[in-house]
């Protein structure tokens, strides 16, 4: 093991790439996907004027993707 390896592992508590926060996010993402794909019935969705009938999992998945994009944007802006 090189000195760089030991320095980088001690810098983040020795967890490597699997920090507790990343594990938590991964668990929540898996639970979210399970919830989304368990809901397969068709629902009517109305956005302003048009009304469409789609499987609920597609509506939930689209909402999750939009939320992830918005969240990623705001986190990236805050870090600058």
JSON list of N, CA and C in Angstrom, two decimals:
[
{"chain": "A", "resi": 1, "resn": "UNK", "atom": "N", "xyz": [0.84, -1.16, 0.00]},
{"chain": "A", "resi": 1, "resn": "UNK", "atom": "CA", "xyz": [0.00, 0.00, 0.00]},
{"chain": "A", "resi": 1, "resn": "UNK", "atom": "C", "xyz": [0.89, 1.23, 0.00]},
{"chain": "A", "resi": 2, "resn": "UNK", "atom": "N", "xyz": [0.59, 2.17, -0.87]},
{"chain": "A", "resi": 2, "resn": "UNK", "atom": "CA", "xyz": [1.39, 3.38, -0.96]},
{"chain": "A", "resi": 2, "resn": "UNK", "atom": "C", "xyz": [0.93, 4.39, 0.09]},
{"chain": "A", "resi": 3, "resn": "UNK", "atom": "N", "xyz": [1.78, 5.38, 0.39]},
{"chain": "A", "resi": 3, "resn": "UNK", "atom": "CA", "xyz": [1.38, 6.41, 1.36]},
{"chain": "A", "resi": 3, "resn": "UNK", "atom": "C", "xyz": [0.13, 7.18, 0.93]},
{"chain": "A", "resi": 4, "resn": "UNK", "atom": "N", "xyz": [-0.06, 7.33, -0.38]},
{"chain": "A", "resi": 4, "resn": "UNK", "atom": "CA", "xyz": [-1.26, 8.02, -0.86]},
{"chain": "A", "resi": 4, "resn": "UNK", "atom": "C", "xyz": [-2.51, 7.24, -0.50]},
{"chain": "A", "resi": 5, "resn": "UNK", "atom": "N", "xyz": [-2.46, 5.90, -0.63]},
{"chain": "A", "resi": 5, "resn": "UNK", "atom": "CA", "xyz": [-3.62, 5.07, -0.31]},
{"chain": "A", "resi": 5, "resn": "UNK", "atom": "C", "xyz": [-3.98, 5.18, 1.16]},
{"chain": "A", "resi": 6, "resn": "UNK", "atom": "N", "xyz": [-2.98, 5.13, 2.03]},
{"chain": "A", "resi": 6, "resn": "UNK", "atom": "CA", "xyz": [-3.28, 5.19, 3.45]},
{"chain": "A", "resi": 6, "resn": "UNK", "atom": "C", "xyz": [-3.75, 6.58, 3.85]},
{"chain": "A", "resi": 7, "resn": "UNK", "atom": "N", "xyz": [-3.23, 7.62, 3.21]},
{"chain": "A", "resi": 7, "resn": "UNK", "atom": "CA", "xyz": [-3.67, 8.98, 3.53]},
{"chain": "A", "resi": 7, "resn": "UNK", "atom": "C", "xyz": [-5.10, 9.20, 3.08]},
{"chain": "A", "resi": 8, "resn": "UNK", "atom": "N", "xyz": [-5.47, 8.68, 1.91]},
{"chain": "A", "resi": 8, "resn": "UNK", "atom": "CA", "xyz": [-6.83, 8.90, 1.44]},
{"chain": "A", "resi": 8, "resn": "UNK", "atom": "C", "xyz": [-7.83, 8.09, 2.24]},
{"chain": "A", "resi": 9, "resn": "UNK", "atom": "N", "xyz": [-7.44, 6.91, 2.73]},
{"chain": "A", "resi": 9, "resn": "UNK", "atom": "CA", "xyz": [-8.38, 6.13, 3.52]},
{"chain": "A", "resi": 9, "resn": "UNK", "atom": "C", "xyz": [-8.57, 6.72, 4.91]},
{"chain": "A", "resi": 10, "resn": "UNK", "atom": "N", "xyz": [-7.53, 7.35, 5.45]},
{"chain": "A", "resi": 10, "resn": "UNK", "atom": "CA", "xyz": [-7.69, 7.97, 6.76]},
{"chain": "A", "resi": 10, "resn": "UNK", "atom": "C", "xyz": [-8.43, 9.30, 6.67]},
{"chain": "A", "resi": 11, "resn": "UNK", "atom": "N", "xyz": [-8.39, 9.92, 5.50]},
{"chain": "A", "resi": 11, "resn": "UNK", "atom": "CA", "xyz": [-9.05, 11.20, 5.31]},
{"chain": "A", "resi": 11, "resn": "UNK", "atom": "C", "xyz": [-10.57, 11.07, 5.45]},
{"chain": "A", "resi": 12, "resn": "UNK", "atom": "N", "xyz": [-11.16, 9.97, 4.93]},
{"chain": "A", "resi": 12, "resn": "UNK", "atom": "CA", "xyz": [-12.60, 9.81, 5.01]},
{"chain": "A", "resi": 12, "resn": "UNK", "atom": "C", "xyz": [-13.01, 8.74, 6.02]},
{"chain": "A", "resi": 13, "resn": "UNK", "atom": "N", "xyz": [-12.21, 8.52, 7.02]},
{"chain": "A", "resi": 13, "resn": "UNK", "atom": "CA", "xyz": [-12.58, 7.61, 8.09]},
{"chain": "A", "resi": 13, "resn": "UNK", "atom": "C", "xyz": [-12.32, 6.16, 7.78]},
{"chain": "A", "resi": 14, "resn": "UNK", "atom": "N", "xyz": [-11.63, 5.85, 6.70]},
{"chain": "A", "resi": 14, "resn": "UNK", "atom": "CA", "xyz": [-11.32, 4.47, 6.37]},
{"chain": "A", "resi": 14, "resn": "UNK", "atom": "C", "xyz": [-12.46, 3.72, 5.69]},
{"chain": "A", "resi": 15, "resn": "UNK", "atom": "N", "xyz": [-13.51, 4.42, 5.26]},
{"chain": "A", "resi": 15, "resn": "UNK", "atom": "CA", "xyz": [-14.65, 3.77, 4.63]},
{"chain": "A", "resi": 15, "resn": "UNK", "atom": "C", "xyz": [-14.44, 3.50, 3.15]},
{"chain": "A", "resi": 16, "resn": "UNK", "atom": "N", "xyz": [-13.51, 4.16, 2.52]},
{"chain": "A", "resi": 16, "resn": "UNK", "atom": "CA", "xyz": [-13.32, 3.99, 1.08]},
{"chain": "A", "resi": 16, "resn": "UNK", "atom": "C", "xyz": [-14.43, 4.70, 0.33]},
{"chain": "A", "resi": 17, "resn": "UNK", "atom": "N", "xyz": [-14.94, 4.06, -0.70]},
{"chain": "A", "resi": 17, "resn": "UNK", "atom": "CA", "xyz": [-16.00, 4.68, -1.49]},
{"chain": "A", "resi": 17, "resn": "UNK", "atom": "C", "xyz": [-17.37, 4.50, -0.88]},
{"chain": "A", "resi": 18, "resn": "UNK", "atom": "N", "xyz": [-17.52, 3.60, 0.08]},
{"chain": "A", "resi": 18, "resn": "UNK", "atom": "CA", "xyz": [-18.82, 3.35, 0.70]},
{"chain": "A", "resi": 18, "resn": "UNK", "atom": "C", "xyz": [-18.92, 4.06, 2.04]},
{"chain": "A", "resi": 19, "resn": "UNK", "atom": "N", "xyz": [-19.26, 5.34, 1.98]},
{"chain": "A", "resi": 19, "resn": "UNK", "atom": "CA", "xyz": [-19.46, 6.10, 3.21]},
{"chain": "A", "resi": 19, "resn": "UNK", "atom": "C", "xyz": [-20.87, 5.83, 3.73]},
{"chain": "A", "resi": 20, "resn": "UNK", "atom": "N", "xyz": [-21.14, 6.09, 4.99]},
{"chain": "A", "resi": 20, "resn": "UNK", "atom": "CA", "xyz": [-22.50, 5.88, 5.51]},
{"chain": "A", "resi": 20, "resn": "UNK", "atom": "C", "xyz": [-23.55, 6.69, 4.75]},
{"chain": "A", "resi": 21, "resn": "UNK", "atom": "N", "xyz": [-23.21, 7.89, 4.33]},
{"chain": "A", "resi": 21, "resn": "UNK", "atom": "CA", "xyz": [-24.18, 8.70, 3.58]},
{"chain": "A", "resi": 21, "resn": "UNK", "atom": "C", "xyz": [-24.49, 8.06, 2.23]},
{"chain": "A", "resi": 22, "resn": "UNK", "atom": "N", "xyz": [-23.49, 7.56, 1.55]},
{"chain": "A", "resi": 22, "resn": "UNK", "atom": "CA", "xyz": [-23.71, 6.92, 0.25]},
{"chain": "A", "resi": 22, "resn": "UNK", "atom": "C", "xyz": [-24.51, 5.63, 0.41]},
{"chain": "A", "resi": 23, "resn": "UNK", "atom": "N", "xyz": [-24.26, 4.88, 1.45]},
{"chain": "A", "resi": 23, "resn": "UNK", "atom": "CA", "xyz": [-25.03, 3.66, 1.69]},
{"chain": "A", "resi": 23, "resn": "UNK", "atom": "C", "xyz": [-26.48, 4.02, 1.97]},
{"chain": "A", "resi": 24, "resn": "UNK", "atom": "N", "xyz": [-26.71, 5.07, 2.74]},
{"chain": "A", "resi": 24, "resn": "UNK", "atom": "CA", "xyz": [-28.08, 5.52, 3.02]},
{"chain": "A", "resi": 24, "resn": "UNK", "atom": "C", "xyz": [-28.81, 5.94, 1.77]},
{"chain": "A", "resi": 25, "resn": "UNK", "atom": "N", "xyz": [-28.13, 6.69, 0.91]},
{"chain": "A", "resi": 25, "resn": "UNK", "atom": "CA", "xyz": [-28.75, 7.12, -0.35]},
{"chain": "A", "resi": 25, "resn": "UNK", "atom": "C", "xyz": [-29.05, 5.92, -1.24]},
{"chain": "A", "resi": 26, "resn": "UNK", "atom": "N", "xyz": [-28.15, 4.96, -1.27]},
{"chain": "A", "resi": 26, "resn": "UNK", "atom": "CA", "xyz": [-28.35, 3.75, -2.08]},
{"chain": "A", "resi": 26, "resn": "UNK", "atom": "C", "xyz": [-29.55, 2.95, -1.56]},
{"chain": "A", "resi": 27, "resn": "UNK", "atom": "N", "xyz": [-29.68, 2.81, -0.26]},
{"chain": "A", "resi": 27, "resn": "UNK", "atom": "CA", "xyz": [-30.82, 2.09, 0.32]},
{"chain": "A", "resi": 27, "resn": "UNK", "atom": "C", "xyz": [-32.12, 2.80, -0.01]},
{"chain": "A", "resi": 28, "resn": "UNK", "atom": "N", "xyz": [-32.14, 4.13, 0.13]},
{"chain": "A", "resi": 28, "resn": "UNK", "atom": "CA", "xyz": [-33.35, 4.89, -0.20]},
{"chain": "A", "resi": 28, "resn": "UNK", "atom": "C", "xyz": [-33.70, 4.78, -1.68]},
{"chain": "A", "resi": 29, "resn": "UNK", "atom": "N", "xyz": [-32.70, 4.79, -2.54]},
{"chain": "A", "resi": 29, "resn": "UNK", "atom": "CA", "xyz": [-32.95, 4.66, -3.98]},
{"chain": "A", "resi": 29, "resn": "UNK", "atom": "C", "xyz": [-33.54, 3.29, -4.30]},
{"chain": "A", "resi": 30, "resn": "UNK", "atom": "N", "xyz": [-33.02, 2.24, -3.70]},
{"chain": "A", "resi": 30, "resn": "UNK", "atom": "CA", "xyz": [-33.55, 0.89, -3.94]},
{"chain": "A", "resi": 30, "resn": "UNK", "atom": "C", "xyz": [-34.98, 0.79, -3.43]},
{"chain": "A", "resi": 31, "resn": "UNK", "atom": "N", "xyz": [-35.25, 1.31, -2.22]},
{"chain": "A", "resi": 31, "resn": "UNK", "atom": "CA", "xyz": [-36.61, 1.29, -1.69]},
{"chain": "A", "resi": 31, "resn": "UNK", "atom": "C", "xyz": [-37.56, 2.09, -2.57]},
{"chain": "A", "resi": 32, "resn": "UNK", "atom": "N", "xyz": [-37.10, 3.23, -3.08]},
{"chain": "A", "resi": 32, "resn": "UNK", "atom": "CA", "xyz": [-37.91, 4.03, -3.98]},
{"chain": "A", "resi": 32, "resn": "UNK", "atom": "C", "xyz": [-38.25, 3.29, -5.26]},
{"chain": "A", "resi": 33, "resn": "UNK", "atom": "N", "xyz": [-37.26, 2.61, -5.83]},
{"chain": "A", "resi": 33, "resn": "UNK", "atom": "CA", "xyz": [-37.51, 1.83, -7.06]},
{"chain": "A", "resi": 33, "resn": "UNK", "atom": "C", "xyz": [-38.46, 0.67, -6.80]},
{"chain": "A", "resi": 34, "resn": "UNK", "atom": "N", "xyz": [-38.32, 0.01, -5.65]},
{"chain": "A", "resi": 34, "resn": "UNK", "atom": "CA", "xyz": [-39.25, -1.07, -5.31]},
{"chain": "A", "resi": 34, "resn": "UNK", "atom": "C", "xyz": [-40.67, -0.52, -5.22]},
{"chain": "A", "resi": 35, "resn": "UNK", "atom": "N", "xyz": [-40.83, 0.61, -4.54]},
{"chain": "A", "resi": 35, "resn": "UNK", "atom": "CA", "xyz": [-42.15, 1.24, -4.41]},
{"chain": "A", "resi": 35, "resn": "UNK", "atom": "C", "xyz": [-42.72, 1.59, -5.78]},
{"chain": "A", "resi": 36, "resn": "UNK", "atom": "N", "xyz": [-41.89, 2.17, -6.63]},
{"chain": "A", "resi": 36, "resn": "UNK", "atom": "CA", "xyz": [-42.35, 2.59, -7.96]},
{"chain": "A", "resi": 36, "resn": "UNK", "atom": "C", "xyz": [-42.83, 1.39, -8.77]},
{"chain": "A", "resi": 37, "resn": "UNK", "atom": "N", "xyz": [-42.04, 0.33, -8.82]},
{"chain": "A", "resi": 37, "resn": "UNK", "atom": "CA", "xyz": [-42.39, -0.79, -9.69]},
{"chain": "A", "resi": 37, "resn": "UNK", "atom": "C", "xyz": [-43.40, -1.75, -9.09]},
{"chain": "A", "resi": 38, "resn": "UNK", "atom": "N", "xyz": [-43.78, -1.57, -7.82]},
{"chain": "A", "resi": 38, "resn": "UNK", "atom": "CA", "xyz": [-44.87, -2.33, -7.23]},
{"chain": "A", "resi": 38, "resn": "UNK", "atom": "C", "xyz": [-46.23, -1.73, -7.59]},
{"chain": "A", "resi": 39, "resn": "UNK", "atom": "N", "xyz": [-46.25, -0.48, -7.99]},
{"chain": "A", "resi": 39, "resn": "UNK", "atom": "CA", "xyz": [-47.49, 0.21, -8.34]},
{"chain": "A", "resi": 39, "resn": "UNK", "atom": "C", "xyz": [-47.65, 0.22, -9.85]},
{"chain": "A", "resi": 40, "resn": "UNK", "atom": "N", "xyz": [-48.36, -0.79, -10.37]},
{"chain": "A", "resi": 40, "resn": "UNK", "atom": "CA", "xyz": [-48.44, -0.95, -11.82]},
{"chain": "A", "resi": 40, "resn": "UNK", "atom": "C", "xyz": [-49.82, -0.66, -12.40]},
{"chain": "A", "resi": 41, "resn": "UNK", "atom": "N", "xyz": [-50.78, -0.31, -11.56]},
{"chain": "A", "resi": 41, "resn": "UNK", "atom": "CA", "xyz": [-52.12, -0.07, -12.11]},
{"chain": "A", "resi": 41, "resn": "UNK", "atom": "C", "xyz": [-52.13, 1.21, -12.94]},
{"chain": "A", "resi": 42, "resn": "UNK", "atom": "N", "xyz": [-53.11, 1.34, -13.80]},
{"chain": "A", "resi": 42, "resn": "UNK", "atom": "CA", "xyz": [-53.24, 2.52, -14.66]},
{"chain": "A", "resi": 42, "resn": "UNK", "atom": "C", "xyz": [-54.01, 3.61, -13.93]},
{"chain": "A", "resi": 43, "resn": "UNK", "atom": "N", "xyz": [-53.57, 4.82, -14.08]},
{"chain": "A", "resi": 43, "resn": "UNK", "atom": "CA", "xyz": [-54.22, 5.97, -13.46]},
{"chain": "A", "resi": 43, "resn": "UNK", "atom": "C", "xyz": [-54.42, 7.07, -14.48]},
{"chain": "A", "resi": 44, "resn": "UNK", "atom": "N", "xyz": [-55.39, 7.93, -14.22]},
{"chain": "A", "resi": 44, "resn": "UNK", "atom": "CA", "xyz": [-55.61, 9.10, -15.07]},
{"chain": "A", "resi": 44, "resn": "UNK", "atom": "C", "xyz": [-54.85, 10.26, -14.45]},
{"chain": "A", "resi": 45, "resn": "UNK", "atom": "N", "xyz": [-54.06, 10.91, -15.27]},
{"chain": "A", "resi": 45, "resn": "UNK", "atom": "CA", "xyz": [-53.28, 12.06, -14.82]},
{"chain": "A", "resi": 45, "resn": "UNK", "atom": "C", "xyz": [-53.69, 13.26, -15.66]},
{"chain": "A", "resi": 46, "resn": "UNK", "atom": "N", "xyz": [-53.95, 14.34, -14.98]},
{"chain": "A", "resi": 46, "resn": "UNK", "atom": "CA", "xyz": [-54.33, 15.57, -15.68]},
{"chain": "A", "resi": 46, "resn": "UNK", "atom": "C", "xyz": [-53.32, 16.65, -15.35]},
{"chain": "A", "resi": 47, "resn": "UNK", "atom": "N", "xyz": [-52.66, 17.15, -16.36]},
{"chain": "A", "resi": 47, "resn": "UNK", "atom": "CA", "xyz": [-51.70, 18.24, -16.22]},
{"chain": "A", "resi": 47, "resn": "UNK", "atom": "C", "xyz": [-52.22, 19.40, -17.05]},
{"chain": "A", "resi": 48, "resn": "UNK", "atom": "N", "xyz": [-52.77, 20.39, -16.37]},
{"chain": "A", "resi": 48, "resn": "UNK", "atom": "CA", "xyz": [-53.43, 21.54, -16.97]},
{"chain": "A", "resi": 48, "resn": "UNK", "atom": "C", "xyz": [-54.66, 21.06, -17.75]},
{"chain": "A", "resi": 49, "resn": "UNK", "atom": "N", "xyz": [-54.59, 20.87, -19.05]},
{"chain": "A", "resi": 49, "resn": "UNK", "atom": "CA", "xyz": [-55.80, 20.52, -19.80]},
{"chain": "A", "resi": 49, "resn": "UNK", "atom": "C", "xyz": [-55.85, 19.05, -20.22]},
{"chain": "A", "resi": 50, "resn": "UNK", "atom": "N", "xyz": [-54.81, 18.47, -20.83]},
{"chain": "A", "resi": 50, "resn": "UNK", "atom": "CA", "xyz": [-54.95, 17.09, -21.32]},
{"chain": "A", "resi": 50, "resn": "UNK", "atom": "C", "xyz": [-55.00, 16.09, -20.17]},
{"chain": "A", "resi": 51, "resn": "UNK", "atom": "N", "xyz": [-55.79, 15.04, -20.36]},
{"chain": "A", "resi": 51, "resn": "UNK", "atom": "CA", "xyz": [-55.87, 13.95, -19.38]},
{"chain": "A", "resi": 51, "resn": "UNK", "atom": "C", "xyz": [-55.39, 12.68, -20.07]},
{"chain": "A", "resi": 52, "resn": "UNK", "atom": "N", "xyz": [-54.41, 12.02, -19.45]},
{"chain": "A", "resi": 52, "resn": "UNK", "atom": "CA", "xyz": [-53.86, 10.81, -20.03]},
{"chain": "A", "resi": 52, "resn": "UNK", "atom": "C", "xyz": [-53.96, 9.67, -19.03]},
{"chain": "A", "resi": 53, "resn": "UNK", "atom": "N", "xyz": [-54.05, 8.46, -19.54]},
{"chain": "A", "resi": 53, "resn": "UNK", "atom": "CA", "xyz": [-54.05, 7.27, -18.70]},
{"chain": "A", "resi": 53, "resn": "UNK", "atom": "C", "xyz": [-52.71, 6.57, -18.88]},
{"chain": "A", "resi": 54, "resn": "UNK", "atom": "N", "xyz": [-51.94, 6.44, -17.80]},
{"chain": "A", "resi": 54, "resn": "UNK", "atom": "CA", "xyz": [-50.63, 5.82, -17.84]},
{"chain": "A", "resi": 54, "resn": "UNK", "atom": "C", "xyz": [-50.48, 4.90, -16.64]},
{"chain": "A", "resi": 55, "resn": "UNK", "atom": "N", "xyz": [-49.56, 3.94, -16.73]},
{"chain": "A", "resi": 55, "resn": "UNK", "atom": "CA", "xyz": [-49.27, 3.14, -15.53]},
{"chain": "A", "resi": 55, "resn": "UNK", "atom": "C", "xyz": [-48.69, 4.04, -14.44]},
{"chain": "A", "resi": 56, "resn": "UNK", "atom": "N", "xyz": [-49.09, 3.78, -13.21]},
{"chain": "A", "resi": 56, "resn": "UNK", "atom": "CA", "xyz": [-48.65, 4.61, -12.10]},
{"chain": "A", "resi": 56, "resn": "UNK", "atom": "C", "xyz": [-47.13, 4.60, -11.95]},
{"chain": "A", "resi": 57, "resn": "UNK", "atom": "N", "xyz": [-46.49, 3.46, -12.26]},
{"chain": "A", "resi": 57, "resn": "UNK", "atom": "CA", "xyz": [-45.04, 3.40, -12.10]},
{"chain": "A", "resi": 57, "resn": "UNK", "atom": "C", "xyz": [-44.33, 4.38, -13.03]},
{"chain": "A", "resi": 58, "resn": "UNK", "atom": "N", "xyz": [-44.89, 4.64, -14.22]},
{"chain": "A", "resi": 58, "resn": "UNK", "atom": "CA", "xyz": [-44.26, 5.61, -15.12]},
{"chain": "A", "resi": 58, "resn": "UNK", "atom": "C", "xyz": [-44.39, 7.03, -14.57]},
{"chain": "A", "resi": 59, "resn": "UNK", "atom": "N", "xyz": [-45.54, 7.35, -13.99]},
{"chain": "A", "resi": 59, "resn": "UNK", "atom": "CA", "xyz": [-45.73, 8.67, -13.40]},
{"chain": "A", "resi": 59, "resn": "UNK", "atom": "C", "xyz": [-44.79, 8.85, -12.21]},
{"chain": "A", "resi": 60, "resn": "UNK", "atom": "N", "xyz": [-44.67, 7.84, -11.36]},
{"chain": "A", "resi": 60, "resn": "UNK", "atom": "CA", "xyz": [-43.79, 7.92, -10.20]},
{"chain": "A", "resi": 60, "resn": "UNK", "atom": "C", "xyz": [-42.33, 8.01, -10.63]},
{"chain": "A", "resi": 61, "resn": "UNK", "atom": "N", "xyz": [-41.96, 7.22, -11.63]},
{"chain": "A", "resi": 61, "resn": "UNK", "atom": "CA", "xyz": [-40.58, 7.24, -12.12]},
{"chain": "A", "resi": 61, "resn": "UNK", "atom": "C", "xyz": [-40.24, 8.60, -12.73]},
{"chain": "A", "resi": 62, "resn": "UNK", "atom": "N", "xyz": [-41.16, 9.16, -13.51]},
{"chain": "A", "resi": 62, "resn": "UNK", "atom": "CA", "xyz": [-40.91, 10.48, -14.10]},
{"chain": "A", "resi": 62, "resn": "UNK", "atom": "C", "xyz": [-40.76, 11.53, -13.01]},
{"chain": "A", "resi": 63, "resn": "UNK", "atom": "N", "xyz": [-41.59, 11.46, -11.97]},
{"chain": "A", "resi": 63, "resn": "UNK", "atom": "CA", "xyz": [-41.50, 12.40, -10.87]},
{"chain": "A", "resi": 63, "resn": "UNK", "atom": "C", "xyz": [-40.17, 12.25, -10.14]},
{"chain": "A", "resi": 64, "resn": "UNK", "atom": "N", "xyz": [-39.73, 11.01, -9.91]},
{"chain": "A", "resi": 64, "resn": "UNK", "atom": "CA", "xyz": [-38.46, 10.77, -9.23]},
{"chain": "A", "resi": 64, "resn": "UNK", "atom": "C", "xyz": [-37.28, 11.29, -10.05]},
{"chain": "A", "resi": 65, "resn": "UNK", "atom": "N", "xyz": [-37.32, 11.09, -11.36]},
{"chain": "A", "resi": 65, "resn": "UNK", "atom": "CA", "xyz": [-36.24, 11.58, -12.23]},
{"chain": "A", "resi": 65, "resn": "UNK", "atom": "C", "xyz": [-36.19, 13.10, -12.23]},
{"chain": "A", "resi": 66, "resn": "UNK", "atom": "N", "xyz": [-37.35, 13.73, -12.32]},
{"chain": "A", "resi": 66, "resn": "UNK", "atom": "CA", "xyz": [-37.39, 15.20, -12.29]},
{"chain": "A", "resi": 66, "resn": "UNK", "atom": "C", "xyz": [-36.88, 15.71, -10.95]},
{"chain": "A", "resi": 67, "resn": "UNK", "atom": "N", "xyz": [-37.26, 15.05, -9.86]},
{"chain": "A", "resi": 67, "resn": "UNK", "atom": "CA", "xyz": [-36.79, 15.45, -8.54]},
{"chain": "A", "resi": 67, "resn": "UNK", "atom": "C", "xyz": [-35.29, 15.27, -8.39]},
{"chain": "A", "resi": 68, "resn": "UNK", "atom": "N", "xyz": [-34.75, 14.18, -8.93]},
{"chain": "A", "resi": 68, "resn": "UNK", "atom": "CA", "xyz": [-33.31, 13.94, -8.85]},
{"chain": "A", "resi": 68, "resn": "UNK", "atom": "C", "xyz": [-32.54, 14.98, -9.65]},
{"chain": "A", "resi": 69, "resn": "UNK", "atom": "N", "xyz": [-33.05, 15.34, -10.81]},
{"chain": "A", "resi": 69, "resn": "UNK", "atom": "CA", "xyz": [-32.39, 16.36, -11.64]},
{"chain": "A", "resi": 69, "resn": "UNK", "atom": "C", "xyz": [-32.41, 17.71, -10.92]},
{"chain": "A", "resi": 70, "resn": "UNK", "atom": "N", "xyz": [-33.56, 18.10, -10.38]},
{"chain": "A", "resi": 70, "resn": "UNK", "atom": "CA", "xyz": [-33.65, 19.37, -9.67]},
{"chain": "A", "resi": 70, "resn": "UNK", "atom": "C", "xyz": [-32.77, 19.36, -8.42]},
{"chain": "A", "resi": 71, "resn": "UNK", "atom": "N", "xyz": [-32.78, 18.27, -7.67]},
{"chain": "A", "resi": 71, "resn": "UNK", "atom": "CA", "xyz": [-31.94, 18.17, -6.48]},
{"chain": "A", "resi": 71, "resn": "UNK", "atom": "C", "xyz": [-30.47, 18.23, -6.82]},
{"chain": "A", "resi": 72, "resn": "UNK", "atom": "N", "xyz": [-30.06, 17.53, -7.86]},
{"chain": "A", "resi": 72, "resn": "UNK", "atom": "CA", "xyz": [-28.67, 17.58, -8.29]},
{"chain": "A", "resi": 72, "resn": "UNK", "atom": "C", "xyz": [-28.25, 18.97, -8.74]},
{"chain": "A", "resi": 73, "resn": "UNK", "atom": "N", "xyz": [-29.15, 19.67, -9.39]},
{"chain": "A", "resi": 73, "resn": "UNK", "atom": "CA", "xyz": [-28.86, 21.03, -9.83]},
{"chain": "A", "resi": 73, "resn": "UNK", "atom": "C", "xyz": [-28.65, 21.96, -8.64]},
{"chain": "A", "resi": 74, "resn": "UNK", "atom": "N", "xyz": [-29.54, 21.87, -7.66]},
{"chain": "A", "resi": 74, "resn": "UNK", "atom": "CA", "xyz": [-29.43, 22.75, -6.50]},
{"chain": "A", "resi": 74, "resn": "UNK", "atom": "C", "xyz": [-28.23, 22.42, -5.65]},
{"chain": "A", "resi": 75, "resn": "UNK", "atom": "N", "xyz": [-27.88, 21.16, -5.51]},
{"chain": "A", "resi": 75, "resn": "UNK", "atom": "CA", "xyz": [-26.69, 20.78, -4.75]},
{"chain": "A", "resi": 75, "resn": "UNK", "atom": "C", "xyz": [-25.44, 21.27, -5.46]},
{"chain": "A", "resi": 76, "resn": "UNK", "atom": "N", "xyz": [-25.40, 21.13, -6.77]},
{"chain": "A", "resi": 76, "resn": "UNK", "atom": "CA", "xyz": [-24.23, 21.59, -7.53]},
{"chain": "A", "resi": 76, "resn": "UNK", "atom": "C", "xyz": [-24.09, 23.11, -7.45]},
{"chain": "A", "resi": 77, "resn": "UNK", "atom": "N", "xyz": [-25.19, 23.83, -7.49]},
{"chain": "A", "resi": 77, "resn": "UNK", "atom": "CA", "xyz": [-25.13, 25.30, -7.37]},
{"chain": "A", "resi": 77, "resn": "UNK", "atom": "C", "xyz": [-24.67, 25.73, -6.00]},
{"chain": "A", "resi": 78, "resn": "UNK", "atom": "N", "xyz": [-25.08, 25.00, -4.98]},
{"chain": "A", "resi": 78, "resn": "UNK", "atom": "CA", "xyz": [-24.73, 25.39, -3.62]},
{"chain": "A", "resi": 78, "resn": "UNK", "atom": "C", "xyz": [-23.25, 25.17, -3.35]},
{"chain": "A", "resi": 79, "resn": "UNK", "atom": "N", "xyz": [-22.65, 24.15, -3.98]},
{"chain": "A", "resi": 79, "resn": "UNK", "atom": "CA", "xyz": [-21.24, 23.85, -3.76]},
{"chain": "A", "resi": 79, "resn": "UNK", "atom": "C", "xyz": [-20.30, 24.84, -4.42]},
{"chain": "A", "resi": 80, "resn": "UNK", "atom": "N", "xyz": [-20.78, 25.62, -5.37]},
{"chain": "A", "resi": 80, "resn": "UNK", "atom": "CA", "xyz": [-19.91, 26.57, -6.09]},
{"chain": "A", "resi": 80, "resn": "UNK", "atom": "C", "xyz": [-19.53, 27.73, -5.24]}
]
